[in-house]
Amino acid sequence: MEFDDVQVAGEKNYPKRDEIPIQYGTAGFRTKGNRLEHVIYRMGVLAAIRSACKNGAAIGVMITASHNPEEDNGVKLMDPMGEMLGPEWEKYASDVANVPSNELGSVFQTLVKTLGVTSLQNSLVVFARDTRPSSPVLAEALEAGIKAAGAQFQNFGLLTTPQLHYIVRCINTNGQYGKPTEEGYFEKLTEAFIKLRNMRKMKKMKTLESYTSCLYVDAANGIGAQKVPILQSKLGELLKISLVSDGSGRLNHECGADFVKVQQKPPTGVTLVPGQRWASFDGDVDRIVYYFSGVSDNQFHLLDGDKIATLVAGYLKDLVLETGLPLNLGLVQTAYANGSSTNYITKTLKVPVACVPTGVKHLHHKAQEFDIGVYFEANGHGTTLVSDSSYELLQNATKDTAKSDQQREACDLLLSVIDLINQTVGDAISDLLLVEMILATYDWDVEQWNKAYTDLPNRQLKVKVKDRSVIQTTDAERKAATPPGLQSAIDETVAKYVSGRSFVRPSGTEDVVRVYAEADSQASADELANEVAVLVYRMAGGIGEEPQL
């Protein structure tokens, strides 16, 4: 197999434009959209090679930068079950992206020889893009790379990131997970949602039909603005959705899940009416956070990934108990999880909790160790994984006459809940339907949900530094290993605050160090975050102005 054509086409149409290194991380590649044409061309070739290594299984490629500003873009590859690339292939991606144009062919030639690949003709790459202005041009670059490699491809056009994850898994399971189309995606989720409504109706519990007060959704002016109307059309009066940030403004600009989570306020221009139920997606619809204005205090209240995780874990725990099956349920968090949520999960729900480094791949991997593993980042990205053996056990139990009618019904109900969940990746649409179903089942409004436990006030800050790799962490990113003396200085600062906790970590998507702090009051959390930010600035080579209270 020769890669002369790949190199010639790459040099001619997609030459490497600068010498600034770019690394493939948890979120794939992300940078300014105008820097990515040569990178994405090369990823088309690499995806074809990955498919060949997987005996022709479909490999997904998504062009998006998620919650990043509109001028940014990115690309990430998806393995056959819709999961993310492993560390070894992340390295291959980084190496290929950074090689000089005139060495591209030889690098690919060496790679296929190392991997034992002899042909790419049966390789299949499926791809999609978000609504960023740079995405169509980048999609053309990707397609050119796939064609240069001689592989097969299918362009799904405009999709949410979770939809492409779903489609990849459907293709590679020959439709067992669902129909490999956008229509199949919506059919699976909405049919499960409607079935759950009817099952709850039979049990004479609160029905979803009576839970039709409007849900307001901020689509971050992204791809979700195109997909929510499709969802609404399939649900009709069952769930009324009012859409804002509907694509008429700039993507992720002062709106969206990341803005609401970090700023702890609604999207700019939105006035919350007390008691209304609000949710925000991010630009590619893999994150969701809920929020509302309190009826009694008229204050902003955020229901982030921690709140969603505890709601889901509590509901699933009750349901697992009803089945009578020995299913091991666990919840996975990162250091960003609010301390109050961890206490509530372990002491009140009595569900095991594991903590892992930030990044979906770490959460996803750890969640697979449970029969049913719930994972959510505080930013609102998360889902639930169910092992194949547990799914089979549930299926068999629905036909087991030795079990009570209640146990069989609970098993059938849990199977429908699993169908409502996109197990491939965090999915704001799937998570929205799951939350709405649980709230209806419990007969809870958002205020009742929020009262389950009270978050410790917290604050997140960013510190610009010369080199973010100066910060190295340990203990699932909860402790700074370098530079020397930073962690002891943080510990001394934290000790001054009631219920204080703080950690720092280098960003995986931006050239900054992220600071997180929580304490018993918002003022204390703000002060603690700023003090730690100053420590980072002084000890890790900060640039620009020193952080100030």
Coordinates of C-alpha atoms in Angstrom, one line a residue, residues 11 20 84 87 174 188 213 219 225 247 312 333 362 428 442 446 451 465 467 482 508 522:
E11 CA 0.5 19.1 0.0
I20 CA 2.5 25.4 16.2
M84 CA -13.6 7.5 22.2
P87 CA -4.5 6.6 24.3
N174 CA -26.0 -4.4 12.7
K188 CA -35.8 5.0 19.9
S213 CA -45.9 22.6 32.0
A219 CA -30.0 25.7 22.5
A225 CA -31.7 24.6 17.7
G247 CA -29.6 29.8 16.1
V312 CA -30.7 9.5 38.1
Q333 CA -17.6 11.7 39.5
H362 CA -12.0 8.4 32.4
A428 CA -28.4 16.4 26.3
Y442 CA -41.8 11.5 41.6
V446 CA -37.5 21.8 40.0
K451 CA -34.1 20.5 47.9
V465 CA 0.2 30.9 32.1
D467 CA 3.1 26.8 29.9
T482 CA 4.1 20.3 40.5
G508 CA -7.4 20.0 28.3
Q522 CA -20.4 32.5 48.0

